[in-house]
PDB file of C-alpha atoms in Angstrom:
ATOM      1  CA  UNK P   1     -80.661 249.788 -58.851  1.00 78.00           C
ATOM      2  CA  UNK P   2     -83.885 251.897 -59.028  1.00 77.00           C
ATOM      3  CA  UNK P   3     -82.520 255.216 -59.512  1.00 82.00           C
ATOM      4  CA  UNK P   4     -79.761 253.836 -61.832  1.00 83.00           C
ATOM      5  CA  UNK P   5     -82.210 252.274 -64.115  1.00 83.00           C
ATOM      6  CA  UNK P   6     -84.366 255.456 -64.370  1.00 81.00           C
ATOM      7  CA  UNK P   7     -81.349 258.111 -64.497  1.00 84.00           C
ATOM      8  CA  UNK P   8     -80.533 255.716 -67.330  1.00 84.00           C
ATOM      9  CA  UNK P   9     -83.733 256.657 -69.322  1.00 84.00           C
ATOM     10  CA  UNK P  10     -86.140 253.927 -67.960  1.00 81.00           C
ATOM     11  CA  UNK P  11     -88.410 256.650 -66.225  1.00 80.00           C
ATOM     12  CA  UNK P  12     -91.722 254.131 -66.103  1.00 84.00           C
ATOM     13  CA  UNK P  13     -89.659 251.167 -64.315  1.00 82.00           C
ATOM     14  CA  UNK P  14     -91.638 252.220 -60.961  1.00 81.00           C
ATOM     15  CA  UNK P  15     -95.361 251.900 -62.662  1.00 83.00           C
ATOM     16  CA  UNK P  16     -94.344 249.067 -64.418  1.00 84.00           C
ATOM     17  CA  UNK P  17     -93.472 247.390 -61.528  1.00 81.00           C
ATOM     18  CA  UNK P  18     -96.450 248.408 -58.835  1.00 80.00           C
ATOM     19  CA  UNK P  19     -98.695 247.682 -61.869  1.00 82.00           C
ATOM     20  CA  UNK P  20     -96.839 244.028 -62.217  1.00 80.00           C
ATOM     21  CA  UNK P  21     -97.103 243.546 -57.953  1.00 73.00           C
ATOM     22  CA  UNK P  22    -100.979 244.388 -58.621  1.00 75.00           C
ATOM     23  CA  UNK P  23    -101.253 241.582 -61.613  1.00 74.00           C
ATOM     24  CA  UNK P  24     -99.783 239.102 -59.149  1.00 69.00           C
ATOM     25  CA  UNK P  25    -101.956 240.268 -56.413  1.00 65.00           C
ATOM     26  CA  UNK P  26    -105.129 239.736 -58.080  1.00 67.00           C
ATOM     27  CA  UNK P  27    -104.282 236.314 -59.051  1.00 67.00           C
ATOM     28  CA  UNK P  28    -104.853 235.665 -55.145  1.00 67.00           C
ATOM     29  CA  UNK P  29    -101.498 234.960 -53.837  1.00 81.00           C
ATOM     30  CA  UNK P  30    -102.886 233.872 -50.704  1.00 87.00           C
ATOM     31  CA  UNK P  31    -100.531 233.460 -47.060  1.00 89.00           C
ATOM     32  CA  UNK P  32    -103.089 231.090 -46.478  1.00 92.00           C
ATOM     33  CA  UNK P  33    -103.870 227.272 -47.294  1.00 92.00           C
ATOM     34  CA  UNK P  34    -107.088 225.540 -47.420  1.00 95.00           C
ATOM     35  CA  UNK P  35    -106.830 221.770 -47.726  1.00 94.00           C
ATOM     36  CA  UNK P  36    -109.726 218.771 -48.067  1.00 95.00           C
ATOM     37  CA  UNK P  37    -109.321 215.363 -47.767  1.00 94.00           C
ATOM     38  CA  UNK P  38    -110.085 213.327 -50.786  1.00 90.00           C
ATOM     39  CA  UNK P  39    -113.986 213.403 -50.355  1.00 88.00           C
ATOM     40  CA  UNK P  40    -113.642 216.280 -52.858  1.00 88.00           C
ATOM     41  CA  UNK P  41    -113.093 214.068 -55.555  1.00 87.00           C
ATOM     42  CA  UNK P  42    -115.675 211.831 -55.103  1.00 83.00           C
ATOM     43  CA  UNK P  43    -118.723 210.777 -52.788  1.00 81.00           C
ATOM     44  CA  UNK P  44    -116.836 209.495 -49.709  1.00 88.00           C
ATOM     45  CA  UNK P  45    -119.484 206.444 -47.633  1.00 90.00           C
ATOM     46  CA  UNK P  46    -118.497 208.434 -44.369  1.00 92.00           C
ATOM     47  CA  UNK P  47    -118.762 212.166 -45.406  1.00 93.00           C
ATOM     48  CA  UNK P  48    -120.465 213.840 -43.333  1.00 95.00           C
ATOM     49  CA  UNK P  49    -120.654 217.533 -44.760  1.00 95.00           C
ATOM     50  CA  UNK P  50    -119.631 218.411 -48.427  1.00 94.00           C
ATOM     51  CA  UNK P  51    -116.046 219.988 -48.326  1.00 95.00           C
ATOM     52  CA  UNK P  52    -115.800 221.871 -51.188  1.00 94.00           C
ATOM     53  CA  UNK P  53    -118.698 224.539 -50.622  1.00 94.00           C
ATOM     54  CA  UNK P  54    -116.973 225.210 -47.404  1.00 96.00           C
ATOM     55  CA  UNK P  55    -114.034 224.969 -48.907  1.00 96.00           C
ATOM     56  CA  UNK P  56    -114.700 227.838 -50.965  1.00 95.00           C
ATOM     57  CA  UNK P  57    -116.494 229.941 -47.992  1.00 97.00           C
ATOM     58  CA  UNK P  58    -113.355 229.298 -45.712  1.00 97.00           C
ATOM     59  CA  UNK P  59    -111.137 230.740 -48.222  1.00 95.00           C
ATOM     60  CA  UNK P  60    -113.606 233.984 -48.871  1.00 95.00           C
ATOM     61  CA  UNK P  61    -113.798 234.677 -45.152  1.00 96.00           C
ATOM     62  CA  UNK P  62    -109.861 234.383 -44.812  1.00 95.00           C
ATOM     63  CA  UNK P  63    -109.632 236.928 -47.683  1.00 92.00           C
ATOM     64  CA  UNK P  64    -111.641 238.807 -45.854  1.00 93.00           C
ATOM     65  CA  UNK P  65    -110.325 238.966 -42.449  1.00 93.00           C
ATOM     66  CA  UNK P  66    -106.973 240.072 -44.893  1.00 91.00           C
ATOM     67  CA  UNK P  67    -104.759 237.447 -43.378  1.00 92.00           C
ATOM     68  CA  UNK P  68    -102.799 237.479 -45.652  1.00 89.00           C
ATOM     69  CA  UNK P  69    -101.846 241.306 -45.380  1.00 88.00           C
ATOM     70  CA  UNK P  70    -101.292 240.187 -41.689  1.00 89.00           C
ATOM     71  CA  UNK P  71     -98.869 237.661 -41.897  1.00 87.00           C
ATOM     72  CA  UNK P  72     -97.150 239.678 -44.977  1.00 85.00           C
ATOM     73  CA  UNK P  73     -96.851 242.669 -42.287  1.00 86.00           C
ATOM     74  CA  UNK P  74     -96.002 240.134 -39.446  1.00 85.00           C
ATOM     75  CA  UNK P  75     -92.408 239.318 -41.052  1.00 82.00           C
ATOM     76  CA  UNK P  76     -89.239 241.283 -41.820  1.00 83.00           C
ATOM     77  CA  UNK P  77     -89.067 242.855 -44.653  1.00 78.00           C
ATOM     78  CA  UNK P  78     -85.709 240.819 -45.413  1.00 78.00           C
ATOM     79  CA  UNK P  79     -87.329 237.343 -44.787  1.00 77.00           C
ATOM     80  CA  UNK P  80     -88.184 235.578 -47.364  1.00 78.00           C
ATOM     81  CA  UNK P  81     -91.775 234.341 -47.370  1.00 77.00           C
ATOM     82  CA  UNK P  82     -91.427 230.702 -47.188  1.00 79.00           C
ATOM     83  CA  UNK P  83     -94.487 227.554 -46.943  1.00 79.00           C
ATOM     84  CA  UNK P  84     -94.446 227.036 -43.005  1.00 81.00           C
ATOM     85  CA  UNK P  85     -95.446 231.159 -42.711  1.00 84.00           C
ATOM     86  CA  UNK P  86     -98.606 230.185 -44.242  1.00 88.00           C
ATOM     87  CA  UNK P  87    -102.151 230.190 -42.156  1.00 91.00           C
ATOM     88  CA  UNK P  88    -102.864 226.411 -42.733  1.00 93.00           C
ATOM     89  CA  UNK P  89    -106.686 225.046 -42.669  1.00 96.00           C
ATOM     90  CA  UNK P  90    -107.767 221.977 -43.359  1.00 96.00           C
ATOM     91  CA  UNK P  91    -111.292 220.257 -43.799  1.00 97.00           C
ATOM     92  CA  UNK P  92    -111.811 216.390 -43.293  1.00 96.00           C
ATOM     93  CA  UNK P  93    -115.390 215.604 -44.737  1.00 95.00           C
ATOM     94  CA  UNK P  94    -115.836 212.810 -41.594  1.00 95.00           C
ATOM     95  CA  UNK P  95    -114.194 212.508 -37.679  1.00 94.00           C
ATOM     96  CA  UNK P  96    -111.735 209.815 -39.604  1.00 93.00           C
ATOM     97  CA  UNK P  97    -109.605 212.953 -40.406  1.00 91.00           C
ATOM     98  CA  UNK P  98    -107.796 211.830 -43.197  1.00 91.00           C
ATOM     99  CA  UNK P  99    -106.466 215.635 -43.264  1.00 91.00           C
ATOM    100  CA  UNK P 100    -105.023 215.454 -39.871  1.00 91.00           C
ATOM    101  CA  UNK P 101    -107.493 218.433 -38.561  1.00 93.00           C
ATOM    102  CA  UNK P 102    -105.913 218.073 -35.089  1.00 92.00           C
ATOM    103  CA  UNK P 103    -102.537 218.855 -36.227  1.00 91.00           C
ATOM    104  CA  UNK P 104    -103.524 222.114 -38.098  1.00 91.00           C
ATOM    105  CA  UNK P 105    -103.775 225.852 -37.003  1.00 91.00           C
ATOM    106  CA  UNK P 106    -107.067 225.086 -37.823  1.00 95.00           C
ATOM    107  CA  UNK P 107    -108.757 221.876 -38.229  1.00 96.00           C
ATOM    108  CA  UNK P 108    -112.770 220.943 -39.436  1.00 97.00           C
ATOM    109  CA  UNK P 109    -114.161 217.403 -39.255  1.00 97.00           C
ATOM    110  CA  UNK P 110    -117.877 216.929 -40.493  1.00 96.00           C
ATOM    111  CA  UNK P 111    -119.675 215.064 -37.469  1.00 97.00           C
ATOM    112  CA  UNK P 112    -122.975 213.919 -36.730  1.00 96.00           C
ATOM    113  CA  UNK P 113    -125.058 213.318 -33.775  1.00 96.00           C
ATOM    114  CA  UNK P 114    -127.352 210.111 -33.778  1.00 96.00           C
ATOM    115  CA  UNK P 115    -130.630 209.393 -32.228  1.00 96.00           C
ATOM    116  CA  UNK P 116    -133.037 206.314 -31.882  1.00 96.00           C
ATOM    117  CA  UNK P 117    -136.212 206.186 -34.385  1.00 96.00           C
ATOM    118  CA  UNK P 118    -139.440 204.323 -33.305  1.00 95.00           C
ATOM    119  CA  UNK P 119    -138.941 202.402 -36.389  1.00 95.00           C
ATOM    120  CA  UNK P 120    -138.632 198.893 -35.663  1.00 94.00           C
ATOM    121  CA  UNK P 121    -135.199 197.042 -34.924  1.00 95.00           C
ATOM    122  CA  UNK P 122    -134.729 193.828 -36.552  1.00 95.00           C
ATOM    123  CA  UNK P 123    -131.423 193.546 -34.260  1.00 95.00           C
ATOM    124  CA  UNK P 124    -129.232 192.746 -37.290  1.00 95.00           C
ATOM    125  CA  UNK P 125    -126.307 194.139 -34.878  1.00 96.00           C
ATOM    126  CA  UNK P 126    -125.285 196.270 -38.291  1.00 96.00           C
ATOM    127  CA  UNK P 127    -125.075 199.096 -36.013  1.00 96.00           C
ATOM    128  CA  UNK P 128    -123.068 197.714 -33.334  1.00 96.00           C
ATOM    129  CA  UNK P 129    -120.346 196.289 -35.562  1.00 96.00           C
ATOM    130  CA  UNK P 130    -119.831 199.740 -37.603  1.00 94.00           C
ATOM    131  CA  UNK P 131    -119.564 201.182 -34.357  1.00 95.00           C
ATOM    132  CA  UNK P 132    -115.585 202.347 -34.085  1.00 93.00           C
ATOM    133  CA  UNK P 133    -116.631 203.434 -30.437  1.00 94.00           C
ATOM    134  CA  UNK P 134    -118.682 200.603 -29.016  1.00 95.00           C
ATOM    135  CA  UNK P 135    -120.977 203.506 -28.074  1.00 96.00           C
ATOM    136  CA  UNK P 136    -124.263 201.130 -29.239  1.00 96.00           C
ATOM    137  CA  UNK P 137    -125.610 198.278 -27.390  1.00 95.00           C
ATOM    138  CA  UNK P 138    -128.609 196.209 -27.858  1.00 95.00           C
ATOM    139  CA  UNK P 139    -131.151 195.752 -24.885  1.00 94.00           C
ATOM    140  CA  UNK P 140    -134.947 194.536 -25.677  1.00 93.00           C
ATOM    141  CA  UNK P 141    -134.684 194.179 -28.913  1.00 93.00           C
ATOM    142  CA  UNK P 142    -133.635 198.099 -29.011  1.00 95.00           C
ATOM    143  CA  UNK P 143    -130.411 199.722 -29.955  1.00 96.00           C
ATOM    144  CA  UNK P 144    -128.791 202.413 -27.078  1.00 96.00           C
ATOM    145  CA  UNK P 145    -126.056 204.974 -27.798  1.00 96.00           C
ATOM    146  CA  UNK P 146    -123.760 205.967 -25.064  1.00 95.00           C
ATOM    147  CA  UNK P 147    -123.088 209.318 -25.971  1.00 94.00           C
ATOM    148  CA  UNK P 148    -120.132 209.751 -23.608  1.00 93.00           C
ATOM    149  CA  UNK P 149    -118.287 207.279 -25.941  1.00 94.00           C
ATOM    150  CA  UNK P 150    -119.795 208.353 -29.430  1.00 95.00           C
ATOM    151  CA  UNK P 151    -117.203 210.468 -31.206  1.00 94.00           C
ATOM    152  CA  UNK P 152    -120.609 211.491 -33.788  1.00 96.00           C
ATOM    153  CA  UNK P 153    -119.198 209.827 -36.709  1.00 95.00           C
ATOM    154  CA  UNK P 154    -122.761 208.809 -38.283  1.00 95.00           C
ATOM    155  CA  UNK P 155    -121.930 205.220 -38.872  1.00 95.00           C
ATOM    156  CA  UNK P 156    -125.321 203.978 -37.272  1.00 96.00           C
ATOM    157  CA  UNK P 157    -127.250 206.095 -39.628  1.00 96.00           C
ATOM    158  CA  UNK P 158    -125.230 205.312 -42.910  1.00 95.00           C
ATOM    159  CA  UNK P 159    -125.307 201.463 -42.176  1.00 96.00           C
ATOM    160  CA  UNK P 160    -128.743 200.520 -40.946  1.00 96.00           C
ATOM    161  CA  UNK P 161    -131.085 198.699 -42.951  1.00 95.00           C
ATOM    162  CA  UNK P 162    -134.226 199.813 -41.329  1.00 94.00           C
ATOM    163  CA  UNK P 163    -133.378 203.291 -40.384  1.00 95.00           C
ATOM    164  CA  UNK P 164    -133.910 203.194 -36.747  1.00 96.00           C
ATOM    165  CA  UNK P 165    -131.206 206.009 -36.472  1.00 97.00           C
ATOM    166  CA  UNK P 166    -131.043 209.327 -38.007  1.00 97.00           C
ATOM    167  CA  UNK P 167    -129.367 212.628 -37.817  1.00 96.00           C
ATOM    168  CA  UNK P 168    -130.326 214.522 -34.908  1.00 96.00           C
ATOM    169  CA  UNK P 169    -127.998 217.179 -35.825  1.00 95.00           C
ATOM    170  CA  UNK P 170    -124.683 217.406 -38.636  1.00 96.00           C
ATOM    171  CA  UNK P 171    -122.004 219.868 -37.850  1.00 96.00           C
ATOM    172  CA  UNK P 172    -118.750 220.695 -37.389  1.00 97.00           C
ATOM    173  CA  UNK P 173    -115.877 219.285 -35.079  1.00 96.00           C
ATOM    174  CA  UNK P 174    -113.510 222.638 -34.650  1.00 96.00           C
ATOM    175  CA  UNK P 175    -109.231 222.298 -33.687  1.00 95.00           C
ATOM    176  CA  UNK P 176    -107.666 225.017 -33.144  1.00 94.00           C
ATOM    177  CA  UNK P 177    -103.408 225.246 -32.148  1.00 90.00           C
ATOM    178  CA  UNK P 178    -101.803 222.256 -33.806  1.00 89.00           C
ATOM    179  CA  UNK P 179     -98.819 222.006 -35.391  1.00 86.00           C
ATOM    180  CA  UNK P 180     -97.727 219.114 -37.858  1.00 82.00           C
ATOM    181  CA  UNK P 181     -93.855 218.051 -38.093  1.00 81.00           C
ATOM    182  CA  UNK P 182     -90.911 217.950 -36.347  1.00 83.00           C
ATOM    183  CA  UNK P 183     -92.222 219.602 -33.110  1.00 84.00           C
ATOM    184  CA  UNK P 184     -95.644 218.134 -33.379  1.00 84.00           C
ATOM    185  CA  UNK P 185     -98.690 219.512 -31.336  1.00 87.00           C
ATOM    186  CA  UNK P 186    -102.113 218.180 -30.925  1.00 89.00           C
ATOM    187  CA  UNK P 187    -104.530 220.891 -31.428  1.00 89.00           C
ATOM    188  CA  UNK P 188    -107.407 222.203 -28.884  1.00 92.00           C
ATOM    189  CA  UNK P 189    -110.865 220.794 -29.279  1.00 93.00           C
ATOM    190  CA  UNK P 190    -113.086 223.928 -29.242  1.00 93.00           C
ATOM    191  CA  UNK P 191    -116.228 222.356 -30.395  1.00 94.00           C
ATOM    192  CA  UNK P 192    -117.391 218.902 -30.570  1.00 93.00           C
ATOM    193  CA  UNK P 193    -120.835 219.746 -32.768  1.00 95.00           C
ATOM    194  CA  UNK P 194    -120.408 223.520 -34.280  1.00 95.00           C
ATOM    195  CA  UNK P 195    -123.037 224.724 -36.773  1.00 95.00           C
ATOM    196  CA  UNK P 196    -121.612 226.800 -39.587  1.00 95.00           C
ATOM    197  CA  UNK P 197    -122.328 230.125 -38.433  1.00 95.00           C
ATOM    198  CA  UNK P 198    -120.097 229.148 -34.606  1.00 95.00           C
ATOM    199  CA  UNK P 199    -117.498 227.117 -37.312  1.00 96.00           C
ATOM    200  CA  UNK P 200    -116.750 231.430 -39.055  1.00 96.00           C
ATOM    201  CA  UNK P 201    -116.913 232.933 -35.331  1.00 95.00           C
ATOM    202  CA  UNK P 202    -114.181 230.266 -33.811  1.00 95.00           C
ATOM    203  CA  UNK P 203    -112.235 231.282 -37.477  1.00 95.00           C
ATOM    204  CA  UNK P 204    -112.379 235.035 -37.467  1.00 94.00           C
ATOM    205  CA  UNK P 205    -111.509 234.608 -33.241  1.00 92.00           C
ATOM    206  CA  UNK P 206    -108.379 232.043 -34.406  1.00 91.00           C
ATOM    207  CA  UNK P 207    -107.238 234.554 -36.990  1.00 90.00           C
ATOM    208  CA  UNK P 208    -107.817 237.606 -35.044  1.00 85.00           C
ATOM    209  CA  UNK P 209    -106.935 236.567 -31.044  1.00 72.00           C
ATOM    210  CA  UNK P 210    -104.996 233.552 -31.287  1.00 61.00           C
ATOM    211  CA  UNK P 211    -103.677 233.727 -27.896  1.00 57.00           C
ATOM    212  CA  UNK P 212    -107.470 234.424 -26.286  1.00 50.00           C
ATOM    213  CA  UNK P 213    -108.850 231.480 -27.938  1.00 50.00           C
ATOM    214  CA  UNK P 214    -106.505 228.813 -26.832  1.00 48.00           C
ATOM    215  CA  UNK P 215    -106.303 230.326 -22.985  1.00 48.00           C
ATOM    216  CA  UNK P 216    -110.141 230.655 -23.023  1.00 46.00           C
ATOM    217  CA  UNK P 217    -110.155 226.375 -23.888  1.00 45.00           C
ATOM    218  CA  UNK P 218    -109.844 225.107 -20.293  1.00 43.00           C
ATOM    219  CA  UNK P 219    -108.963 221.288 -21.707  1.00 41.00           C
ATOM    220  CA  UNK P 220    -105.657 220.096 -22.239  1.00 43.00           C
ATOM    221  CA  UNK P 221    -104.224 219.243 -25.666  1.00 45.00           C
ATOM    222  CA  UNK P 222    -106.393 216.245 -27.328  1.00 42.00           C
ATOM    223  CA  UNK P 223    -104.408 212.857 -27.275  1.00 43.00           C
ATOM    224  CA  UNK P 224    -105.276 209.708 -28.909  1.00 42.00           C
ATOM    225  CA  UNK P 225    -106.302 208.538 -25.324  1.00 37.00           C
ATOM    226  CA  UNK P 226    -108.308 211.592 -23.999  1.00 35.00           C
ATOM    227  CA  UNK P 227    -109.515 213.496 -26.934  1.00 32.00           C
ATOM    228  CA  UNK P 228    -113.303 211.850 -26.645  1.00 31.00           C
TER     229      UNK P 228
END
């Protein structure tokens, strides 16, 4: 249809059209999704981390990396380029995951790790009853966290009215490998507490070495029963 078009006197059709793919290329036709749960509207009580900044660094470093020239060169040239090809990420601003981060290809839940002030306890048992995890008890007047049932949500620190907890440290909880749908898959939980710099090394390593990353995890598939 080409060479019809141009023996017919259209000798420019070529240039017009690279120079149209180029004007649709730089309005950032991304193979790639970045979702956030609705704590990008507004200030959500259990946030976390702010989810639009990283929002907006996730999709730069996936630029980047060029995944989207990957998974462009990964299919046939006769397939057509449909929504489930894309690299999906989402970003849940707390460990409630209202984006579903363990059913993504790549999943990011702000979490925060606790700790015990000397500031006095006026045993209001606040703490206790925000606690989804029953990971705080009260002995001698004096709140406890058992950190093998915490799942770092920050509740304690948010809630208190004498701020006896605080943030030790606020990061990211990383999934990597899950797939939403018919064939659903939990995801792999690579890091329980990632800082930002680990959060764009597990990324680049997900996008790059797929296969490496989920052999190197040495945990099964998180499940509503085992994924603490």
């Amino acid at each position: 249809e080409l060479d019809r078009r141009i023996a017919e006197g259209d000798s420019d059709l070529r240039a017009r059209m690279e120079q149209s793919g180029r004007a649709i290329l730089d309005r950032q036709c991304d193979l790639f999704t970045v979702t956030m749960c609705h704590a990008q509207y507004f200030r959500c009580i259990s946030q976390n981390i702010e989810v639009r900044e990283l929002q907006r660094e996730v999709i730069a470093r996936l630029r980047e990396l060029g995944v989207t020239e990957m998974i462009a060169d990964m299919l046939p040239l006769s397939e057509r380029i449909l929504a489930h090809h894309k690299f999906k990420v989402t970003i849940s601003g707390c460990v409630n995951g209202c984006e579903a981060p363990e059913v993504r290809e790549f999943g990011i839940a702000g979490a925060a790790r606790p700790v015990v002030t000397s500031n006095d306890c006026s045993v209001c048992y606040i703490c206790v009853d925000r606690c989804r995890r029953n990971a705080i008890l009260i002995r001698d007047d004096r709140p406890e966290i058992d950190f093998r049932a915490c799942d770092h949500c920050g509740n304690c620190v948010k809630f208190c009215p004498n701020d006896v907890f605080a943030y030790e440290e606020v990061g990211h909880r990383i999934f990597i490998g899950g797939k939403f749908g018919r064939f659903h898959q939990d995801g792999y939980e690579v890091f329980k507490l990632a800082d930002k710099e680990t959060l764009f090394r597990a990324l680049e390593a997900a996008v790059e070495k797929p296969d490496a990353v989920v052999t190197s995890v040495k945990v099964p598939p998180a499940s509503p029963s085992s994924r603490w």
